[in-house]
PDB file of C-alpha atoms in Angstrom:
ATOM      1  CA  UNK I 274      -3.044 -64.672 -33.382  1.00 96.00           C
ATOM      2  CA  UNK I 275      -3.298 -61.795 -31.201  1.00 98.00           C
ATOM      3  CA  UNK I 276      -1.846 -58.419 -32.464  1.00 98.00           C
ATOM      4  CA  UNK I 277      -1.753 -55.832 -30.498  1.00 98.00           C
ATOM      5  CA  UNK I 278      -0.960 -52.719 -32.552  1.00 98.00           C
ATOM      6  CA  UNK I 279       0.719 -49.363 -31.990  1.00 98.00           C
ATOM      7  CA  UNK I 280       2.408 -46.002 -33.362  1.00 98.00           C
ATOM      8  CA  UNK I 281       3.595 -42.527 -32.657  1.00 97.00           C
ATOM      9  CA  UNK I 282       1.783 -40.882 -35.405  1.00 97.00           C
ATOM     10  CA  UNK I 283      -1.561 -41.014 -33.597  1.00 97.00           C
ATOM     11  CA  UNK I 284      -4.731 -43.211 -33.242  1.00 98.00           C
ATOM     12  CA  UNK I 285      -5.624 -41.482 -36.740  1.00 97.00           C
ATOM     13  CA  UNK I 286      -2.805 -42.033 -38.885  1.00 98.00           C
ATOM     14  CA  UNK I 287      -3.186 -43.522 -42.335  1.00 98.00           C
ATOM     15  CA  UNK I 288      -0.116 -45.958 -41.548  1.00 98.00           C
ATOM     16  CA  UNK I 289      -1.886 -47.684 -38.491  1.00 98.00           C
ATOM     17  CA  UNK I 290      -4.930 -47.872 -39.979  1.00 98.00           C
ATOM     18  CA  UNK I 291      -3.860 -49.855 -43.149  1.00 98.00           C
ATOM     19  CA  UNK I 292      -2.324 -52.299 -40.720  1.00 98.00           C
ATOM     20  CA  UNK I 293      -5.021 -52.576 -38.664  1.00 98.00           C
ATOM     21  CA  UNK I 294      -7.131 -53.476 -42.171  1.00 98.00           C
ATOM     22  CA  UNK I 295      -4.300 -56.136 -43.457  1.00 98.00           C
ATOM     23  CA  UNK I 296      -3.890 -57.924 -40.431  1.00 98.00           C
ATOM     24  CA  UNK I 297      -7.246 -58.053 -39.723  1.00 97.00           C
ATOM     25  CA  UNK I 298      -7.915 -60.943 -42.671  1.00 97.00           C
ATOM     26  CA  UNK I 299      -6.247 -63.417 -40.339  1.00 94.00           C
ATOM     27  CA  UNK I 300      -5.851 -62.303 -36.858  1.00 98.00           C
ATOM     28  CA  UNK I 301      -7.269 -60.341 -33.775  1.00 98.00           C
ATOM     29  CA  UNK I 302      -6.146 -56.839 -33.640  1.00 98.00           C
ATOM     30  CA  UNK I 303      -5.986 -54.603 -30.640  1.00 98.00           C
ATOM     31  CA  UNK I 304      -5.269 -50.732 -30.786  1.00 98.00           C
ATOM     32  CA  UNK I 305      -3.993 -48.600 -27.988  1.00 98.00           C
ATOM     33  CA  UNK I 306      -2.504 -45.545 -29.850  1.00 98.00           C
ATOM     34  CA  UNK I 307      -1.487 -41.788 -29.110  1.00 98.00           C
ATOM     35  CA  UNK I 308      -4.695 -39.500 -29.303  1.00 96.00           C
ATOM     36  CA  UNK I 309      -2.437 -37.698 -31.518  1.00 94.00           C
ATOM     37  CA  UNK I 310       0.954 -37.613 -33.103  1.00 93.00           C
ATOM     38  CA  UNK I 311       3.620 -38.066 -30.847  1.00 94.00           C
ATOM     39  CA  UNK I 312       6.658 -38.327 -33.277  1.00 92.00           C
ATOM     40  CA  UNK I 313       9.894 -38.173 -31.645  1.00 90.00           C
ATOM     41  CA  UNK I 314       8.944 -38.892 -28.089  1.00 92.00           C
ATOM     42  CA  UNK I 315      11.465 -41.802 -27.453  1.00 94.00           C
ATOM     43  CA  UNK I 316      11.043 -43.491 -24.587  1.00 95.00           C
ATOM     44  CA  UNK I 317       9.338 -40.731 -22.186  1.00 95.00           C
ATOM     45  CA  UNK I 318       6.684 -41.989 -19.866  1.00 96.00           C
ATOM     46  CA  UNK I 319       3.738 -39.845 -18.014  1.00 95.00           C
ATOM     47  CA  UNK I 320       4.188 -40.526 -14.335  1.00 93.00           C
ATOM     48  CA  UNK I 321       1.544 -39.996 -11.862  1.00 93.00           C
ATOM     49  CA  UNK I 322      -0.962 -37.975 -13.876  1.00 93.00           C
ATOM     50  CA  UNK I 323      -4.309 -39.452 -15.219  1.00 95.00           C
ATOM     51  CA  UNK I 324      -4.735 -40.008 -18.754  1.00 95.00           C
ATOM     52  CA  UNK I 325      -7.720 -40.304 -20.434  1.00 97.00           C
ATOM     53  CA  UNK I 326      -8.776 -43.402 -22.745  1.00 97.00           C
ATOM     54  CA  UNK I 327     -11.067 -43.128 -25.550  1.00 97.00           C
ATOM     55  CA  UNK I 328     -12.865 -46.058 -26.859  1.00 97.00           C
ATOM     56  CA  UNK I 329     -12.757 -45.907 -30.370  1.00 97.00           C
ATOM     57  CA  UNK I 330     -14.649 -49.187 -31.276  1.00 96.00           C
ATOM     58  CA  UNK I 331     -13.663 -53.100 -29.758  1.00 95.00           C
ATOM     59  CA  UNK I 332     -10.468 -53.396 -29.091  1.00 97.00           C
ATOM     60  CA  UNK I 333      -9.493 -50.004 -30.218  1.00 98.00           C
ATOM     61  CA  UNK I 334      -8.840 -46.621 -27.912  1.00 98.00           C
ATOM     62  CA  UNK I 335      -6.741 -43.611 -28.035  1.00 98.00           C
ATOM     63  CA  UNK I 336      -4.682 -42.798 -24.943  1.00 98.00           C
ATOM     64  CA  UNK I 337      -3.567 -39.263 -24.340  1.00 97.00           C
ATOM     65  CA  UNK I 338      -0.215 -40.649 -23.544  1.00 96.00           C
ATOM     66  CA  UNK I 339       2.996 -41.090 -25.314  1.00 98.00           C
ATOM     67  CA  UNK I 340       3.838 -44.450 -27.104  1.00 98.00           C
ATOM     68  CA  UNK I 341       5.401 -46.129 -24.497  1.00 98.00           C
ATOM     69  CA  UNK I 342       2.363 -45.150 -22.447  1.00 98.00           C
ATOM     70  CA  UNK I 343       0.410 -46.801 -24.698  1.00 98.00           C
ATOM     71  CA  UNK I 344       1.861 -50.090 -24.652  1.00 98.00           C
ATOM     72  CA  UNK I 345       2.152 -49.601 -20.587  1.00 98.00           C
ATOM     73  CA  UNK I 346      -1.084 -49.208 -20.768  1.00 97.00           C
ATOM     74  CA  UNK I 347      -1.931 -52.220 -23.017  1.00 98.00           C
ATOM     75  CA  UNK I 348       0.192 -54.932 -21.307  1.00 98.00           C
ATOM     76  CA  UNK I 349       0.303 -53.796 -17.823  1.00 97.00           C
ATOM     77  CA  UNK I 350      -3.290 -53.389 -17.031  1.00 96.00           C
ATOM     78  CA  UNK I 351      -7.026 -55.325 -17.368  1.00 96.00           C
ATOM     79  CA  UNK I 352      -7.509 -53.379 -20.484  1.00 96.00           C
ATOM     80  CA  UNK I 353      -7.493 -56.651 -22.534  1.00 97.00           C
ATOM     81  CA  UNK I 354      -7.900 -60.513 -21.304  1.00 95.00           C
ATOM     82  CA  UNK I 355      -4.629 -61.415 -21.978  1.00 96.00           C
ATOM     83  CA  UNK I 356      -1.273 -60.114 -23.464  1.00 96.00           C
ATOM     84  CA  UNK I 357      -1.383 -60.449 -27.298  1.00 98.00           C
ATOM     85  CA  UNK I 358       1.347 -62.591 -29.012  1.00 98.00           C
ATOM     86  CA  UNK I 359       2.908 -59.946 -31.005  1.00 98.00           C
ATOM     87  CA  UNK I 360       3.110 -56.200 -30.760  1.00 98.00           C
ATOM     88  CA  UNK I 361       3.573 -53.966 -34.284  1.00 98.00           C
ATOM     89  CA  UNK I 362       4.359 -50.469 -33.874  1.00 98.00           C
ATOM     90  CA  UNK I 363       3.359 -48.175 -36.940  1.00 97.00           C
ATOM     91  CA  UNK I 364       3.738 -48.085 -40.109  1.00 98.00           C
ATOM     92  CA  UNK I 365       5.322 -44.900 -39.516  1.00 98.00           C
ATOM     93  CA  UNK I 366       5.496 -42.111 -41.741  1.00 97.00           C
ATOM     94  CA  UNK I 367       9.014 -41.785 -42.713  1.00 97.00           C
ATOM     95  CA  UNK I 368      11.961 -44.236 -41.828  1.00 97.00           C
ATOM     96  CA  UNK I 369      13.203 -45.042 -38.978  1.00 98.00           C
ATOM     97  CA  UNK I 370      17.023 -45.480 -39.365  1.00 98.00           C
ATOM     98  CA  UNK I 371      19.735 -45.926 -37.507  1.00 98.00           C
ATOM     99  CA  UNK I 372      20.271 -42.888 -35.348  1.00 97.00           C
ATOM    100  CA  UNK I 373      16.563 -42.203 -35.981  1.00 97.00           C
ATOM    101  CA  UNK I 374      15.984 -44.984 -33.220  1.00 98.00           C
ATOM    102  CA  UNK I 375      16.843 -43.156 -30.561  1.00 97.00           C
ATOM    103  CA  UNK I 376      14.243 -40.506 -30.765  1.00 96.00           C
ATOM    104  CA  UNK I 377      11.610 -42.642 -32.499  1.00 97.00           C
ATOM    105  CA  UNK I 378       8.539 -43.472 -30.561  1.00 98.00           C
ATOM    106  CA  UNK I 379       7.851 -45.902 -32.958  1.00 98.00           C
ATOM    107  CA  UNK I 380      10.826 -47.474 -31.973  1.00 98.00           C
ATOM    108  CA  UNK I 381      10.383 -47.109 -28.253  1.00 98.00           C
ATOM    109  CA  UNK I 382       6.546 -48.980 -28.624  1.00 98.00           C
ATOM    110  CA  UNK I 383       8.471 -51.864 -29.920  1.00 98.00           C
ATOM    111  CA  UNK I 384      10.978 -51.625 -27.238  1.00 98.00           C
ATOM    112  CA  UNK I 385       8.589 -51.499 -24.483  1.00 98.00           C
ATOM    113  CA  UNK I 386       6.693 -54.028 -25.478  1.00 98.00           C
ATOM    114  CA  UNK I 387       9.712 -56.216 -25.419  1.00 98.00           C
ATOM    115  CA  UNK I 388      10.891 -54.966 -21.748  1.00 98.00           C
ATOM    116  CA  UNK I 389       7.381 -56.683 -20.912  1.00 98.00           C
ATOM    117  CA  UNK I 390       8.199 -59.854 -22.557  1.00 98.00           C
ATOM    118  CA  UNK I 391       6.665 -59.559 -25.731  1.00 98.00           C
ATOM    119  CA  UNK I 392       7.852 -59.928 -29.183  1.00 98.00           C
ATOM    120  CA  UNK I 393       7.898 -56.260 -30.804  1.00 98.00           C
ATOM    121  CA  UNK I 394       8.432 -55.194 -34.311  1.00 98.00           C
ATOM    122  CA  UNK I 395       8.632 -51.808 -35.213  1.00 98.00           C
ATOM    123  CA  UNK I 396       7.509 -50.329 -39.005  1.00 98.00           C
ATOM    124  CA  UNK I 397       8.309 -47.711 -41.204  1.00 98.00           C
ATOM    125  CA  UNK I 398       8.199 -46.447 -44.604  1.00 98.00           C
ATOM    126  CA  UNK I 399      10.235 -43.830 -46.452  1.00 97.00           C
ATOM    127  CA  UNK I 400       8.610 -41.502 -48.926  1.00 97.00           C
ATOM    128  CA  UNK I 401       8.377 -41.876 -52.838  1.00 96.00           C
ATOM    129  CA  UNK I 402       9.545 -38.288 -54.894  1.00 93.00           C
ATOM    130  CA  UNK I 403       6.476 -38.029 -57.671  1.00 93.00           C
ATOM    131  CA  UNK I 404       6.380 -34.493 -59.318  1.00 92.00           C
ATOM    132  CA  UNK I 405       8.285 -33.091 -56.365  1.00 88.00           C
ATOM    133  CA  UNK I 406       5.830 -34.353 -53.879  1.00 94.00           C
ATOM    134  CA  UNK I 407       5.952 -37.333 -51.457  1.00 96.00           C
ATOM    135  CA  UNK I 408       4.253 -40.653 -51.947  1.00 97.00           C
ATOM    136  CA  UNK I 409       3.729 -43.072 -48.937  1.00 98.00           C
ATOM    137  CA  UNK I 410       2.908 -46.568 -49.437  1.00 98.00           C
ATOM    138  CA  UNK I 411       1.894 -48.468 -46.545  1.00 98.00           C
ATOM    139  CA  UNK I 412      -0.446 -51.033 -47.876  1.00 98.00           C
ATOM    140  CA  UNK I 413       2.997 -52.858 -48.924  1.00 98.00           C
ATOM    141  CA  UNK I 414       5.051 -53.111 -46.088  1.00 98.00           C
ATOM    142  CA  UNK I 415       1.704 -54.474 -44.332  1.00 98.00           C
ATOM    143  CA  UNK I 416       0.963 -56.897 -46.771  1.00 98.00           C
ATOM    144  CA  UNK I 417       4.700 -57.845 -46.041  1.00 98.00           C
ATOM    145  CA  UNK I 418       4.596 -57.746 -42.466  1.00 98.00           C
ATOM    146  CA  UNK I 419       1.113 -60.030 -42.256  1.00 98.00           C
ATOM    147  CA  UNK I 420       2.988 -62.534 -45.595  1.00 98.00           C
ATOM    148  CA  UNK I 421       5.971 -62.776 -43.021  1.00 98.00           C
ATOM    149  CA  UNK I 422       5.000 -62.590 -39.239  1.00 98.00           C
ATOM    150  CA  UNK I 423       5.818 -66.407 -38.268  1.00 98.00           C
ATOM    151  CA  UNK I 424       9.139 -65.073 -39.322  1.00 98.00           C
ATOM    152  CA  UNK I 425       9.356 -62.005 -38.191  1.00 98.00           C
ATOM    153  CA  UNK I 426       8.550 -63.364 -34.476  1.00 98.00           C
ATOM    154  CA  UNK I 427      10.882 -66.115 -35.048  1.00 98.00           C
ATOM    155  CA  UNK I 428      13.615 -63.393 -35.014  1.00 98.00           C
ATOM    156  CA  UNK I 429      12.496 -61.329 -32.323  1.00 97.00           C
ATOM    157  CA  UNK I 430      14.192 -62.699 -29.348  1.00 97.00           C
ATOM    158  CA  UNK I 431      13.829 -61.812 -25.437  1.00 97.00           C
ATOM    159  CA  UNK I 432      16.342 -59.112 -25.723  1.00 98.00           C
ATOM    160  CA  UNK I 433      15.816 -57.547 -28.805  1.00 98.00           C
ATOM    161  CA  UNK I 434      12.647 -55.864 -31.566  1.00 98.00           C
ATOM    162  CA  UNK I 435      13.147 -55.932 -35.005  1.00 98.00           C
ATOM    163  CA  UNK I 436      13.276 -52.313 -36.914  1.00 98.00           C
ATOM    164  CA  UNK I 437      11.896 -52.825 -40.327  1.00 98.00           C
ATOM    165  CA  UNK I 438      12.146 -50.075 -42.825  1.00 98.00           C
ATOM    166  CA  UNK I 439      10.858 -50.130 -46.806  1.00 98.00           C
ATOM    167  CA  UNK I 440      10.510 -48.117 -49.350  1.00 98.00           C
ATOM    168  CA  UNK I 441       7.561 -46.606 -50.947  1.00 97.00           C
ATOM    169  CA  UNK I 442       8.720 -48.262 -54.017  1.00 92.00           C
ATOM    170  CA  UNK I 443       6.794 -51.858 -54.792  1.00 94.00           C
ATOM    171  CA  UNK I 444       7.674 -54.376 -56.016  1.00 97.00           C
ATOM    172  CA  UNK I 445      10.879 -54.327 -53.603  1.00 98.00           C
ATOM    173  CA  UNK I 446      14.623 -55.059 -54.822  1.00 98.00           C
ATOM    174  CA  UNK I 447      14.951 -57.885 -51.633  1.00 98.00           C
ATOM    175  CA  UNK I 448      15.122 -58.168 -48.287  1.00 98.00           C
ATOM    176  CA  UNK I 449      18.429 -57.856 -46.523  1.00 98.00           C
ATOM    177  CA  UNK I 450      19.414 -57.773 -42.807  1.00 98.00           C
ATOM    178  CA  UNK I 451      21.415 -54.489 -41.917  1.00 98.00           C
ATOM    179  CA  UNK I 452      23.324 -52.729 -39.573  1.00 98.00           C
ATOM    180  CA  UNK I 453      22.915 -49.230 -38.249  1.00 98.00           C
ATOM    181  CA  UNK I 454      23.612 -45.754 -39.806  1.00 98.00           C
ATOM    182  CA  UNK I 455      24.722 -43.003 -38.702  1.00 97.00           C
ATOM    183  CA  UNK I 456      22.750 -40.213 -39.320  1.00 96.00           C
ATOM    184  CA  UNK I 457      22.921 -36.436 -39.845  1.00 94.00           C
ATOM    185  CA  UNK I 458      20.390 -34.187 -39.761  1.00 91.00           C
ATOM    186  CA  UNK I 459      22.004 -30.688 -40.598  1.00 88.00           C
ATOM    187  CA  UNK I 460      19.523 -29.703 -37.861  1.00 87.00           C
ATOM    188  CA  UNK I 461      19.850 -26.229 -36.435  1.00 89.00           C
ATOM    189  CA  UNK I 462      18.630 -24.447 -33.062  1.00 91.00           C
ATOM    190  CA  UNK I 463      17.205 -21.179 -33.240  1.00 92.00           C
ATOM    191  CA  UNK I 464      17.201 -18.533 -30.058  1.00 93.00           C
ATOM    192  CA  UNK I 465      14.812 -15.605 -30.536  1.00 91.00           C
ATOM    193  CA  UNK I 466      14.735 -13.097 -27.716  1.00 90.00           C
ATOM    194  CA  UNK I 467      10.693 -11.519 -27.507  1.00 87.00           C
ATOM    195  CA  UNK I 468      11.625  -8.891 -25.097  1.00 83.00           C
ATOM    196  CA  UNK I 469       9.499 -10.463 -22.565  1.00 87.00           C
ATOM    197  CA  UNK I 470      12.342 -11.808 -20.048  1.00 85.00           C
ATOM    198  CA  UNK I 471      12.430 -14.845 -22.183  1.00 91.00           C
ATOM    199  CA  UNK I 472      14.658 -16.563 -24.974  1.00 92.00           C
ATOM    200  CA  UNK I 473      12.607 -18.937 -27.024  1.00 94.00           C
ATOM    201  CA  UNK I 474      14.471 -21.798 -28.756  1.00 94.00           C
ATOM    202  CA  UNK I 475      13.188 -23.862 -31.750  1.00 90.00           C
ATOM    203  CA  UNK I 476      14.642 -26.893 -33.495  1.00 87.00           C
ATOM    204  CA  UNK I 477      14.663 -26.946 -37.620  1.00 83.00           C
ATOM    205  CA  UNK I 478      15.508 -29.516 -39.830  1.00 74.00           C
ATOM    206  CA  UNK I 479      18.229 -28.733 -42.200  1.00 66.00           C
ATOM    207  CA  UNK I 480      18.949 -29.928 -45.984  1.00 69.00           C
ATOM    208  CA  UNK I 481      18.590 -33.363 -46.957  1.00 82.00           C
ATOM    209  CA  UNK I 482      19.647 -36.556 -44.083  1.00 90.00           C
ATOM    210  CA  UNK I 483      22.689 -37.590 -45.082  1.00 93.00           C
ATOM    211  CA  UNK I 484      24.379 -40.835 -43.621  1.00 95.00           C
ATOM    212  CA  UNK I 485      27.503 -43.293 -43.184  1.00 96.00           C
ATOM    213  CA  UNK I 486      27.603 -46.637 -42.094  1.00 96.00           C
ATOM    214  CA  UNK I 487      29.024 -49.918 -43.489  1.00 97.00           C
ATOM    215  CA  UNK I 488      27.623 -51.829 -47.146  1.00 97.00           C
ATOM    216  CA  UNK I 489      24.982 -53.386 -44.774  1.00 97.00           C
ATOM    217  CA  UNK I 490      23.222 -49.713 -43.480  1.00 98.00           C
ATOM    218  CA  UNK I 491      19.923 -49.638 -42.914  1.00 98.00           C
ATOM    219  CA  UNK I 492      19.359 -46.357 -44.676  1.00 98.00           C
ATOM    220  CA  UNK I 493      21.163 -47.334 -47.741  1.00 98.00           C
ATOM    221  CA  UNK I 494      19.570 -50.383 -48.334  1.00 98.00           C
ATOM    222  CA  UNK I 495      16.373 -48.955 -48.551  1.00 98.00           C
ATOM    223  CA  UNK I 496      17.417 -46.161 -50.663  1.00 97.00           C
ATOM    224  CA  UNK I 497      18.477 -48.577 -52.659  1.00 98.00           C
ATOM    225  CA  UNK I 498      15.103 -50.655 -52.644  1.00 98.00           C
ATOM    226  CA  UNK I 499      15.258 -53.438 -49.985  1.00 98.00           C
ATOM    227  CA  UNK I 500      13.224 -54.425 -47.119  1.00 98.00           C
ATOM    228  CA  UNK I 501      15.528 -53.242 -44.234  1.00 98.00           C
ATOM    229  CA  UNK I 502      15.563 -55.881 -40.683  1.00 98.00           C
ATOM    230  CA  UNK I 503      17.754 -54.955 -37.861  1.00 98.00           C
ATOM    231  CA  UNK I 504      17.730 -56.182 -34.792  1.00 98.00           C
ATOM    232  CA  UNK I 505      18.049 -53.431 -32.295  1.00 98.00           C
ATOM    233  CA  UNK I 506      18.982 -54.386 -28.335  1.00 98.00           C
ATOM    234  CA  UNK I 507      15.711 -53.002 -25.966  1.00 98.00           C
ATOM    235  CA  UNK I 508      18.305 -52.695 -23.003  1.00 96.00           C
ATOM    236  CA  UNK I 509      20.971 -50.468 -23.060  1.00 94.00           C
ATOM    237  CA  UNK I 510      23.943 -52.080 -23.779  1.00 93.00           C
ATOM    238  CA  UNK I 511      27.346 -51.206 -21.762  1.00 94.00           C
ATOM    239  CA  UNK I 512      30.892 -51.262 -22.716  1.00 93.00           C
ATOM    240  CA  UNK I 513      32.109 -53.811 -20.536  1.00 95.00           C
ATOM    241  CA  UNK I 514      35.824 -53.412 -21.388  1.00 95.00           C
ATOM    242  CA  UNK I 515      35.891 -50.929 -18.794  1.00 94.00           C
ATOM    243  CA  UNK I 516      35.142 -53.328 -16.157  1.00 95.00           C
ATOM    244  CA  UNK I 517      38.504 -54.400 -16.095  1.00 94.00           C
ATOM    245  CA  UNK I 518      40.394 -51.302 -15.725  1.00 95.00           C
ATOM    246  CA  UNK I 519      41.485 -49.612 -12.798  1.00 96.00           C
ATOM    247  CA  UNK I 520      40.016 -47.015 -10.668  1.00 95.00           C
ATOM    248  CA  UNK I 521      42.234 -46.078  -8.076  1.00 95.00           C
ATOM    249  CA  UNK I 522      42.668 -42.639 -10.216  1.00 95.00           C
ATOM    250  CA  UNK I 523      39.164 -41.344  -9.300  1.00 97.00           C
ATOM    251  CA  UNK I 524      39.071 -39.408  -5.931  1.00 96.00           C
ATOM    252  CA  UNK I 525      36.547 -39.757  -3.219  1.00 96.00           C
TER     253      UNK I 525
END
């Protein structure tokens, strides 16, 4: 099978390359990744400015692009003979969780590569407390994702990538199907005035994500040891109960 692989951590990141090395045992793997991390970038797309591609070895280059750039660039140009069958996007360094989703370019990589009619899955793992520090294990969730991909693509559907989230915590309590959380990040925004005719803002994290959501959330089953599937819509998705109200109150 051909895999074409992904991520918004960056060509370099320990997460893509144990991937890369798992799948690798059974399949052809491609590589178009960030040049370097580009976590948080959502969906946003460089228009109309040259970026430069970096052969890394066959099959493998580093676009100084976003994620979605990356898998524009990989599907929508002569880059490679063909599309591949399957695009994975990470293993990402930290979850990716309900409300996470909408600023993940991890996410948005799997997204894409749906919106140009291929099967996406997007991967990430949450951290492991030892001794106060954190523990990432990726080499799991990729043995799981290469153990499972028949099924994993048999769930991906024209419409929709899968967001898969573990633990670093091996062996796993299960794999469950889940909804979304909602997440909240405590963040803050800071204004600081220089005295040079400009305010400077900066956004900081805040204590510890906290989250709500029904028995079937994402973020609580893998705090609580699963393999977390959802299947997350690529397009948005309108509320079409308004269709059949009236408008005559609007003015024109």
């Amino acid at each position: 099978m051909k895999i074409l692989l992904a991520n918004d951590d960056g060509y370099g990141a320990e997460g893509i390359k144990t991937l890369a090395e798992i799948l690798r045992k059974h399949h052809e793997v491609w590589i178009v990744a960030p040049s370097g991390n580009r976590s948080g970038a959502s969906s946003c797309i460089i228009m109309n400015e040259q970026q430069v591609i970096r052969k890394k070895t066959d099959n493998e280059y580093a676009l100084d692009g976003t994620p979605t750039d990356c898998i524009l660039c990989a599907l929508k140009s002569d880059l490679f003979p063909s599309k591949p069958d399957v695009v994975f996007s990470g293993i990402n360094k930290y979850g990716n969780l309900g409300t996470d989703i909408l600023y993940s370019g991890t996410c948005a990589a799997a997204k894409q590569a749906v919106l140009c009619g291929v099967p996406g899955i997007a991967l990430s793992v949450e951290p492991k407390i030892v001794d106060g520090c954190e523990i990432f294990d990726y080499r799991s969730l990729a043995l799981f994702a290469d153990k499972n991909l028949n099924l994993l693509m048999e769930y991906c559907t024209e419409y929709t990538f899968l967001n898969v989230n573990a633990p670093s915590l091996y062996p796993y309590a299960g794999v469950k199907f889940s909804s979304l959380s909602k997440r909240f990040y405590n963040d803050k925004v800071n204004i600081i005035n220089k005295n040079d005719e400009n305010l400077y803002s900066t956004c900081t994290g805040g204590a510890e994500v906290s989250f709500a959501g029904d028995e079937n959330n994402d973020s609580l089953l893998v705090k609580n040891g699963y393999v977390s599937i959802s299947s997350v819509y690529a397009e948005p998705v309108a509320d079409l109960s308004l269709c059949a109200k009236s408008t005559s109150q609007f003015v024109l």
